[in-house]
Coordinates of C-alpha atoms in Angstrom, one line a residue:
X1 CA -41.6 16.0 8.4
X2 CA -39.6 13.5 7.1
X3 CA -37.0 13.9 4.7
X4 CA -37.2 12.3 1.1
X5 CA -35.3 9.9 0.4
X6 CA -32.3 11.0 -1.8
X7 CA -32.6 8.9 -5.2
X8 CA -29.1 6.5 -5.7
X9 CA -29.3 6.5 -9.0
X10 CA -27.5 9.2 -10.2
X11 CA -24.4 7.7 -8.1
X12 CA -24.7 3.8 -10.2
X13 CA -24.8 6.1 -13.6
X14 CA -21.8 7.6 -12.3
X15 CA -20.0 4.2 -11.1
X16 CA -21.6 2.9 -14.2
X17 CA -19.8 5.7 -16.6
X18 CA -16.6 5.4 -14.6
X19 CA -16.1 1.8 -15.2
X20 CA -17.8 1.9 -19.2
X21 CA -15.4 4.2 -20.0
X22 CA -12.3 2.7 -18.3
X23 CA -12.8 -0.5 -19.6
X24 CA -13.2 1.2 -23.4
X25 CA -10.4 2.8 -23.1
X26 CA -8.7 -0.1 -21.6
X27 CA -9.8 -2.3 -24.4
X28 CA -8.9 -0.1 -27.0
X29 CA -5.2 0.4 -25.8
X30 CA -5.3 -3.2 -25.7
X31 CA -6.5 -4.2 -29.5
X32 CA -5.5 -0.7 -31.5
X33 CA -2.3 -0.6 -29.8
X34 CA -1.1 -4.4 -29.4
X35 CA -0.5 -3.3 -25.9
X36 CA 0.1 -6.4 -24.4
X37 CA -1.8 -7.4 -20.6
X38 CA 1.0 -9.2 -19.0
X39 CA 5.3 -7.8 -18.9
X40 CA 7.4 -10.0 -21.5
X41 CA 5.2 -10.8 -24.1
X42 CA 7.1 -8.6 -26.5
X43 CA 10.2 -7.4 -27.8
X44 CA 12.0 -4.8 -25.2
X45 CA 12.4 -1.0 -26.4
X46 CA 14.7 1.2 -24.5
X47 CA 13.5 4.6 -24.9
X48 CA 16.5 7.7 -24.2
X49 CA 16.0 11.0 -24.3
X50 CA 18.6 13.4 -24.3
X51 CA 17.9 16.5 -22.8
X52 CA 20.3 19.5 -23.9
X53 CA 20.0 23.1 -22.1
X54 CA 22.6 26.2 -22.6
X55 CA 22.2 29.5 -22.9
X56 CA 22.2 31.8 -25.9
X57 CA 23.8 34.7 -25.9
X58 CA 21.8 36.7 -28.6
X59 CA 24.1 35.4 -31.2
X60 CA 23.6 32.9 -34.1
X61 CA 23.7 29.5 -32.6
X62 CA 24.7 26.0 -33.7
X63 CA 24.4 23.0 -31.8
X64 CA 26.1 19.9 -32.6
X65 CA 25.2 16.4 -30.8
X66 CA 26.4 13.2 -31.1
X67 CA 23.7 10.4 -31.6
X68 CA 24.2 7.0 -31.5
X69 CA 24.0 4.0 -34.3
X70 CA 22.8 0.7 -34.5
X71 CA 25.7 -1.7 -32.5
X72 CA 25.8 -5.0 -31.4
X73 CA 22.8 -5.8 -29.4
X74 CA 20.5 -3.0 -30.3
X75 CA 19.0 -1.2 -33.7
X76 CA 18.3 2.3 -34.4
X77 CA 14.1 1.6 -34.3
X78 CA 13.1 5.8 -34.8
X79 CA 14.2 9.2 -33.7
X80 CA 12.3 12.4 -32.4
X81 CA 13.7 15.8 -31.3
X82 CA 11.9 19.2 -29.8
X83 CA 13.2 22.1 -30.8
X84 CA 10.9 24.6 -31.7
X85 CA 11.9 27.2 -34.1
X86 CA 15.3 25.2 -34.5
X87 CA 15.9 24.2 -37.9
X88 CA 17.9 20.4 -37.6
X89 CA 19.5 17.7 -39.4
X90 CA 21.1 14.9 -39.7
X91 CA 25.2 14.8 -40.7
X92 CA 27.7 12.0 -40.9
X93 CA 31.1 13.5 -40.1
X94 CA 34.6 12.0 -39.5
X95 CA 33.8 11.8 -35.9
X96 CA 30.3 10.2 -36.1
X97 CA 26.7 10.9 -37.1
X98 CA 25.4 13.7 -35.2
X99 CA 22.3 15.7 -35.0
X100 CA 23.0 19.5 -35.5
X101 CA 20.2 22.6 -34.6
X102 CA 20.8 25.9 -35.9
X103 CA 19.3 29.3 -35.5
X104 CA 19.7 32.6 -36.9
X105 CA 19.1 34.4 -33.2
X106 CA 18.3 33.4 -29.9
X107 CA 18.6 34.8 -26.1
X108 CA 18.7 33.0 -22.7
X109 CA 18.3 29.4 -21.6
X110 CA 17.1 27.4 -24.3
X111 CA 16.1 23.4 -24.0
X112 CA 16.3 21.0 -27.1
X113 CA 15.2 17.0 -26.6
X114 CA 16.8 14.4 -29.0
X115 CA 15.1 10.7 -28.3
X116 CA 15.6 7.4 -29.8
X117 CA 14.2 4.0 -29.4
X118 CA 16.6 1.4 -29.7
X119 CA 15.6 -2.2 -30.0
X120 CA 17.1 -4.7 -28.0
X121 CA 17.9 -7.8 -30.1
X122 CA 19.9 -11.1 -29.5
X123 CA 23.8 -10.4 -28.2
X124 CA 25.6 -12.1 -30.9
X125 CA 28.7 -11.2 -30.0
X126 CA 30.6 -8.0 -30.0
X127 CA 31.7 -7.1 -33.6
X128 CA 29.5 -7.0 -36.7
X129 CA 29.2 -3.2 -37.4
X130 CA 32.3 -1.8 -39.4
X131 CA 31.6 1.4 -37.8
X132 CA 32.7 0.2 -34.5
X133 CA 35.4 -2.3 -35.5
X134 CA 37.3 0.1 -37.6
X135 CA 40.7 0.2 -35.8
X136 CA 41.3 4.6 -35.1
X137 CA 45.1 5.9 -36.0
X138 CA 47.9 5.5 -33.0
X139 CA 47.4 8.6 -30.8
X140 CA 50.3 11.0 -32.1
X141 CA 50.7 13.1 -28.6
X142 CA 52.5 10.2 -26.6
X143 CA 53.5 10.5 -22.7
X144 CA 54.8 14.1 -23.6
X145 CA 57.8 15.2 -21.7
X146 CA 59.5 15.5 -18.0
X147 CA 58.7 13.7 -14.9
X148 CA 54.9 12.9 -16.2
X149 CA 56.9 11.1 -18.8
X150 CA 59.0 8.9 -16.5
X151 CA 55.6 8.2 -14.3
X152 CA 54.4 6.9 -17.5
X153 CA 57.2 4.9 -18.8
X154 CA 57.4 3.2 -15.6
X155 CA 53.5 2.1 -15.4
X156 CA 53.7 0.9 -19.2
X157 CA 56.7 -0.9 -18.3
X158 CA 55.3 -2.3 -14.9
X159 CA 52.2 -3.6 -17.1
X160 CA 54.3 -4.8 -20.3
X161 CA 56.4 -7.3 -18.3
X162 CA 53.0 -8.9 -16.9
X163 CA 50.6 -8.9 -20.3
X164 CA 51.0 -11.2 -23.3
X165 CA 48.5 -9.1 -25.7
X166 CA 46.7 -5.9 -26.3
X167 CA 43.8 -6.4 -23.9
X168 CA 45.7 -8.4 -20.9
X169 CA 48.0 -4.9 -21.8
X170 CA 45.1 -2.4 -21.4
X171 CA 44.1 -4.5 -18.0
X172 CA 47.2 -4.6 -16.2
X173 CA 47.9 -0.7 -17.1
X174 CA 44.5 -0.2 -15.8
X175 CA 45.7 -2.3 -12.1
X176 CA 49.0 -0.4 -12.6
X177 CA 47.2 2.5 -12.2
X178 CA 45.7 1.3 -8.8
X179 CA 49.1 -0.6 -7.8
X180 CA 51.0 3.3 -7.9
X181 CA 48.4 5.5 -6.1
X182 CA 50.7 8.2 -6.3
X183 CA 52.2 7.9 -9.8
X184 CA 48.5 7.5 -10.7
X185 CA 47.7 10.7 -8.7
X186 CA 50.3 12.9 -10.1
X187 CA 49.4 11.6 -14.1
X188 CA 45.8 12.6 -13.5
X189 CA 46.6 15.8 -12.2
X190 CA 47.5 16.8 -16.0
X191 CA 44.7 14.0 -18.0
X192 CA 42.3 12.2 -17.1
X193 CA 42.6 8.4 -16.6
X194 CA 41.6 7.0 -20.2
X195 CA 43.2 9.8 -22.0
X196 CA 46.4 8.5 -20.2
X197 CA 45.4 4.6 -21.3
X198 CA 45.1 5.4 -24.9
X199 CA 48.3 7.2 -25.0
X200 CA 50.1 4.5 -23.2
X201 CA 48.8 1.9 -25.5
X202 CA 49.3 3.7 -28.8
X203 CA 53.1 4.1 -27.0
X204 CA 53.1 -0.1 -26.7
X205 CA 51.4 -0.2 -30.6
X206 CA 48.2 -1.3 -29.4
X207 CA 45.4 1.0 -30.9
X208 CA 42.6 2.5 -28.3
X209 CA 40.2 5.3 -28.2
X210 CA 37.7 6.8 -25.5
X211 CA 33.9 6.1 -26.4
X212 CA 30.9 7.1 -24.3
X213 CA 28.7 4.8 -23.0
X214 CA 25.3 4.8 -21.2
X215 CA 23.9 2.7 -18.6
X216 CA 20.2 1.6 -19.4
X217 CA 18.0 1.2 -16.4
X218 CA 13.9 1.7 -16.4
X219 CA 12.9 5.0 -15.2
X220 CA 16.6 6.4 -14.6
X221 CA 16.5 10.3 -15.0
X222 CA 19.5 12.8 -15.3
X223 CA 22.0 10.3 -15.9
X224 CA 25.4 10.8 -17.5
X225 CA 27.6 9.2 -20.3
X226 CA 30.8 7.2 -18.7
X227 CA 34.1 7.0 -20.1
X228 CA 35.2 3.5 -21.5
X229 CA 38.5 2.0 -23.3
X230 CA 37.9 0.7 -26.5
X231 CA 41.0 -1.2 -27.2
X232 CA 41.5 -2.7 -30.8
X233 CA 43.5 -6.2 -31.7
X234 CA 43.3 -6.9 -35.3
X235 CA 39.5 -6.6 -36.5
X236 CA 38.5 -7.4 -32.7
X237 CA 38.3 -5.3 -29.9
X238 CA 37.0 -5.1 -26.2
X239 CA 35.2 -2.8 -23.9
X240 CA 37.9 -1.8 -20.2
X241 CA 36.3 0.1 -17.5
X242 CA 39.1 2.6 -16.8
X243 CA 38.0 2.6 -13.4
X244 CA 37.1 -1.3 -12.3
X245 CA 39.6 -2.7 -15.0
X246 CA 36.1 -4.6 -15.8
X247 CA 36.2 -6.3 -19.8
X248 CA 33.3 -6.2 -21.9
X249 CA 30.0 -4.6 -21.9
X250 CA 26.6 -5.2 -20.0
X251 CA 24.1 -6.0 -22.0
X252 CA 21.9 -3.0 -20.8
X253 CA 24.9 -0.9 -22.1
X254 CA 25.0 1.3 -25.5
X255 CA 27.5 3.1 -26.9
X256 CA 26.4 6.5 -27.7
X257 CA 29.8 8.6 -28.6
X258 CA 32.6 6.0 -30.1
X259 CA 34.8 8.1 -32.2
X260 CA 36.5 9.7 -29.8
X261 CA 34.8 13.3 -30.3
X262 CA 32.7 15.6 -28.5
X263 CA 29.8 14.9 -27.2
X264 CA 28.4 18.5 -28.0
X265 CA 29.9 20.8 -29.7
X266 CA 28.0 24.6 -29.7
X267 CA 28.4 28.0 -30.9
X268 CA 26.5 31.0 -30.2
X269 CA 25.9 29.8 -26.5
X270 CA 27.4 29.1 -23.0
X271 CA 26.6 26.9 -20.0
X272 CA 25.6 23.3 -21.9
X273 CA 24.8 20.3 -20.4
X274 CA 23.4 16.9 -21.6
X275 CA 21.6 15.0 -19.3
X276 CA 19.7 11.4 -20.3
X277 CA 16.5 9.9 -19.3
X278 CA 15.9 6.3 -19.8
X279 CA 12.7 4.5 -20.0
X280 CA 12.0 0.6 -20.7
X281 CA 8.7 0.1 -22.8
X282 CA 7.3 -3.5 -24.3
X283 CA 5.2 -2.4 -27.2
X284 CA 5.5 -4.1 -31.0
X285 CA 7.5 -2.7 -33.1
X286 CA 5.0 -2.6 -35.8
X287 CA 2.3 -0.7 -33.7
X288 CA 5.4 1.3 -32.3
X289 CA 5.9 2.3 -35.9
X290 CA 2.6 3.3 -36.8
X291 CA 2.0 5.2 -34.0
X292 CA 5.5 7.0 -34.3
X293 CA 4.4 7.8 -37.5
X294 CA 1.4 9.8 -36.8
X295 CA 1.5 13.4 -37.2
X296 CA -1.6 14.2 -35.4
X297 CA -2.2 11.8 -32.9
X298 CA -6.4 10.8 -32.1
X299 CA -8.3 11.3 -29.0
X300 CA -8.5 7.9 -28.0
X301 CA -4.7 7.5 -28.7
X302 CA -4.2 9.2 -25.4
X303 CA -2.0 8.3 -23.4
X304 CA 1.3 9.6 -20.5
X305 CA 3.4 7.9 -24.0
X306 CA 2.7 11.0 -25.3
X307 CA 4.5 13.0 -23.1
X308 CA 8.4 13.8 -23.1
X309 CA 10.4 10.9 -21.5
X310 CA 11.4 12.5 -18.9
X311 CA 7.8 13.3 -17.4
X312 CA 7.2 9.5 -18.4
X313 CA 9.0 8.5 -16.3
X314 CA 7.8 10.6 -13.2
X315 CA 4.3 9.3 -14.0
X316 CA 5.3 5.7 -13.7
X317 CA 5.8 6.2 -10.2
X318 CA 2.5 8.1 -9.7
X319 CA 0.3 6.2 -11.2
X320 CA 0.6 3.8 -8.9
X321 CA -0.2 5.8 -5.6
X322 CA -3.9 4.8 -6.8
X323 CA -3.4 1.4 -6.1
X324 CA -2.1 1.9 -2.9
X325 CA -5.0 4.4 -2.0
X326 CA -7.2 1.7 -2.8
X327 CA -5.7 -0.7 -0.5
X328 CA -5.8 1.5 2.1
X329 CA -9.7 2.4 1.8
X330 CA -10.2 -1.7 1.5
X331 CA -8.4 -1.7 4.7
X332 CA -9.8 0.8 6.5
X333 CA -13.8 0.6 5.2
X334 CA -13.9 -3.1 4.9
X335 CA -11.2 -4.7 7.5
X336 CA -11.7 -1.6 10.3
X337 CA -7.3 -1.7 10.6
X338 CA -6.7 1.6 12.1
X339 CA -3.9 3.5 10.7
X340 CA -1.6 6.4 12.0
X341 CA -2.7 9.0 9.0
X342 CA -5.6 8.1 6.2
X343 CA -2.4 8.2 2.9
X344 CA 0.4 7.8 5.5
X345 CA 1.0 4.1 4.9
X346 CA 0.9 5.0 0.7
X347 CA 3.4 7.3 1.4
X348 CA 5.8 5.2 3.1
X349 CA 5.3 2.6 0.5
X350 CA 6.5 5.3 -2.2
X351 CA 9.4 5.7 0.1
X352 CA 10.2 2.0 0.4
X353 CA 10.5 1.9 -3.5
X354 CA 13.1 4.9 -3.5
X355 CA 15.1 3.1 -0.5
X356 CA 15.0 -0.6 -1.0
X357 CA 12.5 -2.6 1.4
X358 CA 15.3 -3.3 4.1
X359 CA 17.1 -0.1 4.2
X360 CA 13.6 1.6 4.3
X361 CA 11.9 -0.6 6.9
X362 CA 15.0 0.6 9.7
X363 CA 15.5 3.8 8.6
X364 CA 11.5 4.6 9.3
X365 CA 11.8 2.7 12.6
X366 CA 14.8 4.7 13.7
X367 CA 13.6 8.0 12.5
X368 CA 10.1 7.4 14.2
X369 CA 11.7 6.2 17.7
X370 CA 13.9 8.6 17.8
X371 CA 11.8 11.5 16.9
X372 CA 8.7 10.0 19.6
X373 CA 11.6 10.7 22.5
X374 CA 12.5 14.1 21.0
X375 CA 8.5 14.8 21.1
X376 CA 8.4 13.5 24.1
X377 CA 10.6 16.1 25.1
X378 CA 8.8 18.7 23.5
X379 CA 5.6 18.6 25.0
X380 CA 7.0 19.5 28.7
X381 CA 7.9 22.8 27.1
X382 CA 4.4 23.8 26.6
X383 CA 5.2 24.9 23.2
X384 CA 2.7 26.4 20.6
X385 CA 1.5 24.0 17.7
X386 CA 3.8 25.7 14.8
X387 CA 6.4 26.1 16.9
X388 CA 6.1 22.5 18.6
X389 CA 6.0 20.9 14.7
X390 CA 8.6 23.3 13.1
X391 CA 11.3 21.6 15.6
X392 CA 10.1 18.3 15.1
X393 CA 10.5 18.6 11.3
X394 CA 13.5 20.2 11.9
X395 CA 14.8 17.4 14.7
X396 CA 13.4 15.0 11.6
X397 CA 15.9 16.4 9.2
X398 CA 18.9 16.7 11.5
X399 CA 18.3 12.8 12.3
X400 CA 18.0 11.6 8.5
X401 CA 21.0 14.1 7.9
X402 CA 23.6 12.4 10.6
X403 CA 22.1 9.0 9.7
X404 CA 23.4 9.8 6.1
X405 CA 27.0 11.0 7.5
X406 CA 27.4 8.0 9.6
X407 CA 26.5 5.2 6.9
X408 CA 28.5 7.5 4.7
X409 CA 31.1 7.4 7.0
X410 CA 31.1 3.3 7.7
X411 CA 30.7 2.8 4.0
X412 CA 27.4 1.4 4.1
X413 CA 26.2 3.9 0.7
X414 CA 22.9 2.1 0.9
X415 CA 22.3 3.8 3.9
X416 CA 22.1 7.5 2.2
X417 CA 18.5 5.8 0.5
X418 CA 17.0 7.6 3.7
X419 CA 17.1 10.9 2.6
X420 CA 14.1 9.7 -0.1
X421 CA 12.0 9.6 2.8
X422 CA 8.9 12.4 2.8
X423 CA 10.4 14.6 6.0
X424 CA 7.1 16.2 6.6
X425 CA 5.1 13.3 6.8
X426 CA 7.5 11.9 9.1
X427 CA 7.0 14.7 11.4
X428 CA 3.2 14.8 11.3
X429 CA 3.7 10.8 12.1
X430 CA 5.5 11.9 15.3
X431 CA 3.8 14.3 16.0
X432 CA 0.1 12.3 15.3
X433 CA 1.6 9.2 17.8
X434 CA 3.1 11.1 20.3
X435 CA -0.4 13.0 21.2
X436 CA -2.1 9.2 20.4
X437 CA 0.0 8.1 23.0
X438 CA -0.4 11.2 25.8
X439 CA -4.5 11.0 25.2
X440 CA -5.1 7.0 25.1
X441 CA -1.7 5.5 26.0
X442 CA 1.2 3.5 24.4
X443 CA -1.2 0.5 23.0
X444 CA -3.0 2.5 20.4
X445 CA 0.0 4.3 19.2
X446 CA 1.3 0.6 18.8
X447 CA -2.1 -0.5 17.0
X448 CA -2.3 2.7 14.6
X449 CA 1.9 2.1 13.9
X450 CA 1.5 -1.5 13.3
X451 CA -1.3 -1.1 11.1
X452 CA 0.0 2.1 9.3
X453 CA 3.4 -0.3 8.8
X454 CA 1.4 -3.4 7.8
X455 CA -0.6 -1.6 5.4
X456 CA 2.4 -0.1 3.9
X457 CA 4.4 -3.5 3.3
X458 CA 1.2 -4.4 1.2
X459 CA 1.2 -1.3 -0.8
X460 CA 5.0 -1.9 -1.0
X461 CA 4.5 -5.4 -2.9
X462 CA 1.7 -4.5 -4.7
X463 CA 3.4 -1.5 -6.1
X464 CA 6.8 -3.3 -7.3
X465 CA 4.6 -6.0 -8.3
X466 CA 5.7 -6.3 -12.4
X467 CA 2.3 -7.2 -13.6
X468 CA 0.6 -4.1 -11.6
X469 CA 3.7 -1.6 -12.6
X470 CA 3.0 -2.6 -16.5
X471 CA -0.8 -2.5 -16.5
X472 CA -0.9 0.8 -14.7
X473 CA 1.6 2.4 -16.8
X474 CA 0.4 1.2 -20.4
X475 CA -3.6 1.2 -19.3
X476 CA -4.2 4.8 -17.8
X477 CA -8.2 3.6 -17.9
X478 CA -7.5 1.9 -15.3
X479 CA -7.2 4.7 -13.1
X480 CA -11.3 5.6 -13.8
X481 CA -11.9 2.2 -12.6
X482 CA -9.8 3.1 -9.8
X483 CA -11.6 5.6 -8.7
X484 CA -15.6 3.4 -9.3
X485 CA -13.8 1.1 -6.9
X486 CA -13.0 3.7 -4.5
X487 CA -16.7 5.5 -5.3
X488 CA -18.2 1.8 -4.1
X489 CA -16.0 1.3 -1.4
X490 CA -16.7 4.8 -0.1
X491 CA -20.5 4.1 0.3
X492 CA -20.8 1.0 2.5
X493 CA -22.0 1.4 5.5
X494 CA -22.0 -2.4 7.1
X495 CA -20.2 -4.0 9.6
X496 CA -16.3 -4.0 9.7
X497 CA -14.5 -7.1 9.6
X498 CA -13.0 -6.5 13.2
X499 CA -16.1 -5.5 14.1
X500 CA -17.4 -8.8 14.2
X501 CA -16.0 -9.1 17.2
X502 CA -16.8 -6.4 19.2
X503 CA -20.7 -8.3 18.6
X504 CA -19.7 -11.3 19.3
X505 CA -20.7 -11.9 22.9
X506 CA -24.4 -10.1 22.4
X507 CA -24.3 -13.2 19.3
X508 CA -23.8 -15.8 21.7
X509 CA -25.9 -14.5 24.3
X510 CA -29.2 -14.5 21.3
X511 CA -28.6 -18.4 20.9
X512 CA -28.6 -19.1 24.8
X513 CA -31.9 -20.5 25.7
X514 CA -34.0 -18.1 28.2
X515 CA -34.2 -19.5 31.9
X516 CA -38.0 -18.4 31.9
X517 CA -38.6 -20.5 28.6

C-alpha cells in the first residue's frame, strides 16, 4: 500500500507567516521608528554605559559618580540608570555634576548602570563651554622635598630652556620625562606621571589639571577612563597625552571627569570598579526622544535596544551568525561546495572579525598545519577517541599559547589576536581532516579545507559589510526571514550546481545520433 502523499501546505503557511511577520515588523521599525535602511543617513549617537559593582558591607551606602556634560563636539541628548531599590539624584558640586545612589542597608555585590547618549555634533573648535575653560587654582603641593625634588627641578629646567609657552612647556616636560628614563622612573615611584606634570607646571606658573577621558569605539566593552593633561593659557587650553606627548583630542574622545576629582567616591562598601561600554547607534533624535520617553514600552517596540548596553553590544555580533549560516546552506544545498564541518566556516568568519582578516587568515593556517602533523602523530598511538581529542585540544592551546609569546616577544601585538580563535573547533577541524585524509587521502582534505576557507572569507565580507551590520542590528525581523530562507533552501531537492557536471558526459552522449538510426 502506498503511502499518502504528505500535504505541503502546512509548510508555505509556515514560510508564509515567517516572512509576513518579518517584513511587518521590519516595516514598522522602519516608519514608527525612523529607523533608517542604509548607515549614515542620520545624526551619530554614542551610547555609554557605565557599569559600577562593589560590595556592601551591610552598612548604609552612598555612591557618588561622576557623569559627564555637554563639551565641544557632543551634547548631553538623555540619561538612564538601574538601580533598583537605590534612591538617586542628580548634584552639581565644586568638583563636577555627579550622579549619587543611596541606601539605607544593603549586603554583598551590588551592580548599578548609569548610561547617557551623547550627540555628536560639528567640532568647532575646542572652547565654548565655561565649565571646561575655567582656568583651576595653581596646585599648592609643588615638587615637595629631597632628591624627588632635585629630579624635578632638573626635568622643569631641562624643558624650560627648550619651550616658549605653556603648552610647548607641558610637551617638552612630557619628552623630558622620556629623555631621563631614570629620573622619570624614580618620580613615578612616589606619583604618577600627570600628577607630576601638573605640579611642575603650576611650579613654572602655567595652570593644569588631570581630566578623564574616554575613547569611543562601536561595540567596545569593559573599557577604562585614561588620564590626560589639561593645560590652561589664558581662556584657552589643550588636551597632552602624558604618555605619547600627543596635543589635542580625537574626535571620538569625551571628557567624562574634568575637574580633577574622583571618579567614584563610596561609602558603606568595598571593592568598586567602573567599567564602560560603548555603542554607536544612528537613530533621530526626535524618535530617540520619544521612545526614551516611554515608560512602558509596546509590543511591537521590541527590540535588542531594549536591552542594557552592554548585552547590546554582544548581540551585534550575533545576530549576524545568521547571515553567515545562510550562506553556508546556499553553498552547500545549491552550489554542492563541500566543507570541513556544516557551521565551521561561520565560525571562523566570527573569528576573522575578532583578529583582523590577515592576522586571522595565518594564524588558522598555522594552527591547522601544525596541529594535522601533531594528529598525525597521534593516530600511530592507537589512542582512544576522548583521549585522542583531549591532546589535540590541548596541543591546540599550547600552539596558539607560544604563538602569542613569540609575537609578544618580536613586538608584533597584532599577533596576540589569535587567542580569539574558537580552540575547540580548531581541534575538531584537526581532528575531522586528519581522519578525511587517512580514509580518502590528501585531495579531499584539500577540497573540504579550501571550501570550508572560501566559504568563510565570504561570511567574513558579508559580516563586516556596513550595510548588512546596520540592517541586522536595527531590523531583528529580519532574522524570521532568515530563517523562511533557510526553511526554502532546506527543502530542495534538485540538482547541485557541481553536479552538473558529474552528468555531463551521459548529456552529450543523449544528443549523439545512434549508429543503428
Amino acid at each position: 500500500m502506498v503511502a499518502a502523499k504528505r500535504s505541503r501546505t502546512p509548510f508555505y503557511l509556515l514560510i508564509l507567516v515567517l516572512v509576513a511577520a518579518g517584513v511587518g515588523l521590519t516595516w514598522h521599525r522602519h516608519v514608527a521608528f525612523d529607523v533608517p535602511w542604509l548607515p549614515g543617513e542620520k545624526k551619530r549617537i554614542w551610547s555609554v554605559e557605565a557599569k559600577v559593582e562593589f560590595t556592601a558591607v551591610g552598612d548604609p551606602v552612598k555612591l557618588s559618580l561622576a557623569v559627564p556634560q555637554k563639551q565641544p563636539g557632543f551634547e548631553v541628548l538623555g540619561e538612564h540608570t538601574a538601580s533598583p531599590g537605590y534612591g538617586l539624584a542628580f548634584v552639581d558640586t565644586p568638583s563636577g555634576r555627579r550622579a549619587e545612589w543611596s541606601i539605607r542597608r544593603a549586603t554583598g555585590k551590588q551592580t548599578l548602570y548609569y548610561r547617557v547618549d551623547m550627540l555628536e555634533k560639528k567640532f568647532t573648535g575646542l572652547n565654548g563651554d565655561e565649565h571646561l575653560v575655567v582656568p583651576p587654582p595653581l596646585a599648592t603641593h609643588t615638587l615637595g622635598d629631597g632628591p624627588h625634588r632635585t629630579a624635578a627641578q632638573n626635568i622643569l629646567q631641562q624643558a624650560r630652556s627648550r619651550s616658549a609657552d605653556a603648552y610647548t612647556l607641558a610637551r617638552e616636560l612630557i619628552q623630558e620625562f622620556k629623555i631621563q628614563p631614570q629620573s622619570a622612573q624614580f618620580l613615578l615611584q612616589k606619583q604618577s606621571r600627570s600628577r607630576w606634570l601638573v605640579e611642575l607646571l603650576a611650579q613654572a606658573g602655567v595652570p593644569a589639571r588631570e581630566v578623564y577621558v574616554l575613547d569611543l569605539e562601536d561595540g567596545r566593552r569593559n573599557q577604562t577612563l585614561n588620564t590626560y593633561l589639561q593645560v590652561f593659557d589664558k581662556q584657552e587650553y589643550q588636551l597632552f597625552d602624558p604618555r605619547t606627548g600627543r596635543q589635542g583630542r580625537r574626535d571620538n574622545q569625551i571628557m567624562w571627569e574634568y575637574q580633577s576629582g574622583a571618579l567614584l567616591d563610596l561609602i558603606g562598601g568595598r571593592g568598586s570598579s567602573v567599567h564602560f561600554s560603548i555603542l554607536e547607534q544612528e537613530v533621530p533624535i526626535t524618535q530617540l526622544l520619544q521612545r526614551e520617553q516611554s515608560v512602558t514600552p509596546a509590543f511591537l517596540d521590541f527590540s535588542i535596544h531594549s536591552l542594557p548596553l552592554e548585552e547590546q553590544t554582544l548581540f551585534k555580533s550575533i545576530l549576524l551568525i545568521p547571515v553567515g549560516v545562510l550562506l553556508v546552506v546556499f553553498m552547500r544545498i545549491f552550489i554542492g561546495l563541500k566543507t570541513s564541518g556544516t557551521f565551521m566556516p561561520v565560525l571562523i568568519a566570527i573569528a576573522f572579525i575578532q583578529t583582523s582578516l590577515v592576522v586571522g587568515l595565518v594564524g588558522f593556517l598555522l594552527v591547522l598545519s601544525i596541529g594535522l602533523i601533531i594528529r598525525s602523530y597521534l593516530s600511530k598511538l592507537n589512542l582512544l577517541l576522548v583521549a585522542r581529542i583531549s591532546a589535540v585540544i590541548i596541543s591546540v592551546i599550547i600552539i596558539i599559547a607560544s604563538f602569542s609569546v613569540l609575537a609578544f616577544m618580536i613586538g608584533l601585538s597584532e599577533g596576540l589576536k589569535i587567542t580569539f580563535f574558537p580552540m575547540i573547533i580548531l581541534s575538531w577541524t584537526i581532528e575531522r581532516m586528519s581522519i578525511l585524509w587517512e580514509e580518502e587521502g590528501p585531495k579531499q582534505v584539500l577540497v573540504q579545507g579550501g571550501g570550508s576557507l572560501f566559504v568563510a572569507l565570504l561570511a567574513y565580507g558579508l559580516m563586516v559589510n556596513d550595510v548588512v551590520r546596520h540592517i541586522t542590528f536595527n531590523f531583528i525581523g529580519l532574522q524570521l526571514i532568515f530563517m523562511a530562507l533557510v526553511l526554502i533552501l532546506g527543502s530542495y531537492t534538485g540538482y547541485r550546481l557541481f553536479e552538473l557536471r558529474r552528468f555531463k558526459p551521459l548529456l552529450a552522449r543523449d544528443n549523439t545520433p545512434s549508429s543503428d538510426a
